Amino acid sequence: MDSTAYGSALELVILQYGVDPSVSQVSQLGNGLINSTYLVKSPNKNFVLQKINQGVFKQAKQVIANAELIDQYLVSAKARNEYPLSSVGQLETINGEKSIEIGCELWRALYFIPNCYTIEAVDSVGQASQAATAFAQFTSALSAFPAKELSVIIPNFHNLQFRLQQLQDVIQRDPVGRLSRCQAQVDFCLEQKKFTAEVAAISSQLPLHVTHNDTKINNLLFCNETKQAVAVIDLDTCMPGFLMHDFGDMVRTCCSNLPEDGKNIEDMEVRFDIFSALLQAYIAGFGSNITPQEKQSLIVGAQLLPFMIGVRFLTDYINGDNYFHTQYDEHNWVRAKNQFQLYSLLNAEVDQLNQYLLADNELDQVELAGS
Ligand code: GN1
Ligand code: MG
């Protein structure tokens, strides 16, 4: 391995997993905005290595403990034929630990599932259905999981009021002098009072599930041969939450024709065929375990996630890019504008989104009548 490229910390970590770094190949893996992830290939095993971002995950060991609990639960659900996907467990170090501290860094390793690929953009309705089915299967399989045993990794993670408050706080300080540049986007956020009230109203009525909370399309592994979804990955933010959050994040990452940092936002279009496929498959994945109100909330979630993540990108931009990894100075601002555009497009078409829900309900009734 080229030690100059990855540094001696990585070599020390690899050694802790019983592998000789001098005969290993290390490459960067995925496009996560928080943790640093590597694929380690060695003659005796291949595995995924991750440095947990402790600025974001203040209680990083709890991330590891949660992942362990969820993995054990899913492995036994799979053994009982109650979970069709694979679970990606964490490897033990040579000392039998599930993580390793090197200096003030915390690292963990995950099993590498061979013959799989991830996707950054959905290219067919079938792929969208698969993704929604897989995330629904994930939450369904965890329906009897004792959610109280999970640590709340990031409090208020998907609380819009809280995220707007964080924006208000940072605009008071304007620590790096970027506010004047993005005042238009700040005003836009603070003007969304009707939608913010709608979110608060529905949130107070929804039941909690163990949700994934980061259902980006690239958090699924697909099989090279069958092209089917094989595993849900990145359990870092698995916590009690609402179905509308997981559904909304899928819509956010599947239904735009642009990536989340695409700049040409005047060319953005919502892919309604993908939206309809996600909606149908996600609802179907829960069978009778989704209430009519939860179904209705999915339409709110579809607008909420682009808006809320836009608020988070904008807050981080004004704050000087302390949270999300960025590749250039205005990256977070570009992301925020992109997400607000998607939110605006979805918000303007909410009647059409509701039509898809209605069509799905009617389909249900026809099926019931026929059964
Ligand atoms: C972060 O790092 P990654 O890609 O797994 C973020 C998500 C955002 C996403 C935006 C802990 O996820 O909430 O939706 O970036 N994760 C955390 O791409 O904040
Ligand atoms: Mg994540």
mmCIF file of N, CA, C and O in Angstrom, residues 22 43 56 85 90 177 187 201 205 228 274 324:
data_model
loop_
_atom_site.group_PDB
_atom_site.id
_atom_site.type_symbol
_atom_site.label_atom_id
_atom_site.label_comp_id
_atom_site.label_asym_id
_atom_site.label_seq_id
_atom_site.Cartn_x
_atom_site.Cartn_y
_atom_site.Cartn_z
ATOM 1 N N SER A 22 1.278 -3.865 3.898
ATOM 2 C CA SER A 22 2.219 -3.789 2.769
ATOM 3 C C SER A 22 1.743 -4.628 1.581
ATOM 4 O O SER A 22 2.215 -4.442 0.466
ATOM 5 N N PRO A 43 -4.699 -10.205 0.219
ATOM 6 C CA PRO A 43 -4.787 -11.596 -0.226
ATOM 7 C C PRO A 43 -5.722 -12.430 0.663
ATOM 8 O O PRO A 43 -6.406 -13.320 0.175
ATOM 9 N N VAL A 56 -19.421 15.195 13.738
ATOM 10 C CA VAL A 56 -20.846 14.982 13.477
ATOM 11 C C VAL A 56 -21.419 13.976 14.472
ATOM 12 O O VAL A 56 -22.473 14.191 15.067
ATOM 13 N N LEU A 85 -33.185 -9.391 2.666
ATOM 14 C CA LEU A 85 -31.899 -8.798 2.272
ATOM 15 C C LEU A 85 -30.778 -9.296 3.196
ATOM 16 O O LEU A 85 -31.040 -9.932 4.209
ATOM 17 N N GLN A 90 -20.281 -5.675 11.308
ATOM 18 C CA GLN A 90 -18.985 -5.033 11.579
ATOM 19 C C GLN A 90 -17.976 -6.114 11.971
ATOM 20 O O GLN A 90 -18.289 -7.036 12.724
ATOM 21 N N GLY A 177 -19.004 35.776 7.133
ATOM 22 C CA GLY A 177 -19.402 36.859 6.229
ATOM 23 C C GLY A 177 -20.033 36.403 4.914
ATOM 24 O O GLY A 177 -19.920 37.087 3.897
ATOM 25 N N ASP A 187 -34.181 34.107 3.076
ATOM 26 C CA ASP A 187 -35.551 34.642 3.074
ATOM 27 C C ASP A 187 -36.534 33.574 2.610
ATOM 28 O O ASP A 187 -37.608 33.409 3.180
ATOM 29 N N ALA A 201 -47.890 19.921 12.148
ATOM 30 C CA ALA A 201 -49.201 19.332 12.451
ATOM 31 C C ALA A 201 -49.194 17.829 12.205
ATOM 32 O O ALA A 201 -49.614 17.046 13.065
ATOM 33 N N GLN A 205 -48.856 13.633 14.860
ATOM 34 C CA GLN A 205 -49.860 12.560 14.811
ATOM 35 C C GLN A 205 -49.317 11.228 14.305
ATOM 36 O O GLN A 205 -50.068 10.260 14.188
ATOM 37 N N GLN A 228 -30.711 -7.073 -8.572
ATOM 38 C CA GLN A 228 -31.670 -6.889 -7.475
ATOM 39 C C GLN A 228 -30.979 -6.218 -6.283
ATOM 40 O O GLN A 228 -29.765 -6.353 -6.110
ATOM 41 N N ILE A 274 -40.985 7.973 -11.739
ATOM 42 C CA ILE A 274 -40.166 7.426 -10.643
ATOM 43 C C ILE A 274 -40.886 7.659 -9.307
ATOM 44 O O ILE A 274 -40.946 6.774 -8.446
ATOM 45 N N PHE A 324 -20.654 19.279 6.396
ATOM 46 C CA PHE A 324 -20.596 18.429 5.198
ATOM 47 C C PHE A 324 -19.245 18.593 4.502
ATOM 48 O O PHE A 324 -18.734 19.720 4.422
#
